Amino acid sequence: MSDLFSNSANRPPAPLAELLRPQTLDDVVGHQAVVGESGTLRNFLEKGVLPNLIFWGPPGVGKTTLARIVARESGLHFEQISAIFSGVAELKSIFESARMRHENGRRTLLFVDEIHRFNKSQQDAFLPVMENGIITLIGATTENPSFELNAALMSRSQVVRLERLNLDDLSDLFKRAEKQLDIKLPVNEGARLSMLELADGDGRSLINMIETIHGAKLDEAIDEEGLTKLLSRRVAQYDKSGDAHYNLISALHKSVRGSDPDASLYWFGRMLEGGEDPNFLGRRLLRMAVEDIGLADPNAQTHALHAWQTYERLGSPEGELALAQAVIYLALAPKSNSSYKAYKLARGTAKQTGSKLPPKVILNGSTKLMKDHGYGGGYQYDHDAEDGFSGQNYFPDDMKRPVIYVPHERGFERELAKRMDYFSKLRAKKQKGN
């Protein structure tokens, strides 16, 4: 098979991806948690009990191939459609054929690619034929099924998560391709490693690159520079409204929270390279400053806000540098969620205590009637106290004083903790004196 493009039988040549397509679970590259010795799919097939499945994973990791293998090894008739091109009429036709097949003693495995593209009513159409066993459904989606698929469909299916292929998996695929072509691809080691990186976990993309280089019929091995000239650089997969968007912003947020500036900058860069709106990143950085740093560093919120405003005024690329500086500052700032926890506790306490009135001593006696009812009576003006602190009770009279804000011993909150301790002791002393 030294020439992939030979046509000795006057037939169109088979694409390399088709020639390399695994025929059994043992042939599959990667996904050991799914196809390995104790993998999910292997257990289903060995036990002879195949549930409806949702394959969730990025493009190019073998969702279609796995569905074909499952159909072959389970003895089911295989049907394949794409939700992008199929409608209700085609579904009805497939269901009717499956029903007739079922009456003759054979079940159908229906593989639906991009199943999340079907709307609610189209997804509901699968439920009756799934429940009566006319079809076994395998749906494939690149989006989080928790958000994109109906609850009814999800409750009748098991989700199988397929991860991106790692570098070892891609290297194995590279070797298989060379064996299939009966050649050593004309690339040096640096270019080979670049191809693995450019594939970005997508086996199909790697195969396409190999096919392109093989078809170029190069006289000598090329290096990384020659590879760049020959191939168009693969754009990292990133959907600003899809699963990748939420995965990467979660990675950025948690890296900042974890005080890792290098990881934070990496995910920040990944999002920008993917085309993320820097204004979204500016808003999220401000949220990090408020939620995860708080009063441990009061300057963090100002820094994040100024970086966002700088981007709005400068635009790219200088404005993005300001956001990058904010990423570094926030990652290295002391962290505290004390304010966030205190806010939630205050809201919860307020909900529990209902409509309790403030103590009359701190209410304004604006009229004679209000003064006669004790409004403002006995109020102590804190500025008149020698130490500027009256120590009065500001909670409802029939409410036990709660502890809501508990500062951490980190950053500026150390100073706040000292002040709270000082006022607490002073309050106890004054109340005891009264």
Phi, psi and omega in degrees: 000036186295336180243107183298332188261012178292154185219052187296333182262015181056034176240152177301137181294145178285137176298152180301322180301323180287322179294328182268357184299124180299147180254341179224168178298328180293338181275348187289136177274128178075196176057042183296331178292343182255318186247356182292189186304320178245026183290159184303306183294319181298319178298318179300314184291321180292326180276349179072021178237108184249109178280172169292139187232151169238114174274116182246118179181169182290169179297152170078020181251002172101027181296315179294317180301315180297321179297319179294319179296317179300316180298317182294315185282342178262354178075019180270149173291134186257126173236141181228132174223165175243132180294344179288324187251348186258151178231191184298321182300316179293322178299315180300319179297317179294318180296320181294317178296320179294324179295317178295320179297321181296322179294335178267010172091014179231133180269165184241135170260117180256117177261121181245106179283145180055044187300336180293347179284342176288141177281182186300314182293324178292320177294322179297333182296337180284335191302311183300316183285339173286318184291324181268007173079011179294322175230153164253124185264133164238112177259143178243135180213144174268351183257158180298114183297337179300329182260333191257342183248149180300147179300322181296319179291319180296322183292340181259009185225159172250135181271128176248116182274125178248117183276165175297148177291135178275179185296325178294319178298314181294323177296320177298318179296321178301314181294321179296321179296317179297321179293319180297320181278348182059043178216170165251119185300135184284068175223143176281178186298320179297318179292323178298314179296324178296321178297319179296320179291317181296330180297334173056042177081003185255108181297323180297320179296318179297316180298320178298320178296316179299318181296320179295315182293319179297320181289340180286346178050058182289145180278332181216163183294141179258155177261191183297323179294317178295325178296317180299321179292325185280326185249146170280132182299131180287130177279130179303138182289126182199120179247114186296346178242006186248199187297320182299323179302310183288326178296315185286323178291328175295318179296319178296312183299315182289330176292320176295314179301326180276008175059041178243094184295327181293311178296322180298314179295324179298310182291326175300314179295321179300319182291319178295317179297330179280357177095016179296145177289118180303334177295324176297317179295322177299316178297319182291322177297320177297321177297319179300318181298320182285316189277321190250347180245311174055227185276000173296331174211090182301339179287343184297318181296317179297317181298314181296318180295317179295322178297318179296315179296324177297317178298317181299330182270326183264328186072198181270151358267348186297322180296327177292330176297321177298320177294321178297320177296323177294322177302313180297314182299314183293322180296324183268354180287150174298145186253143174202133173250020182300317180296318180297314180294322179294320179299313180296320179294321180296317179296318179295319179294320179298321180293322182288325186273354172064236189251032178301136180278151172298157176299139185302333183298335181254011174270149179281126175272078188285335181233166180298321180299318181293320177295323179295333179269011173092005180295125177079358183289124179084008179295135180253121181283114189302326181293340178278343179289148184300322181257011178069024184213118183274331180077015180291163176272128181249001176270163176308146186300326183262022181242130177290136183297119178271163170255114185252310182262120179236096183291148176277161175274056181221139175055217183295339180294340173302317179293320179295322178297320178297319180294318179297319179296319179298311182292327179296314179294320180292322178297315180299321181294316181291318179294326177291325179290332179282000000 
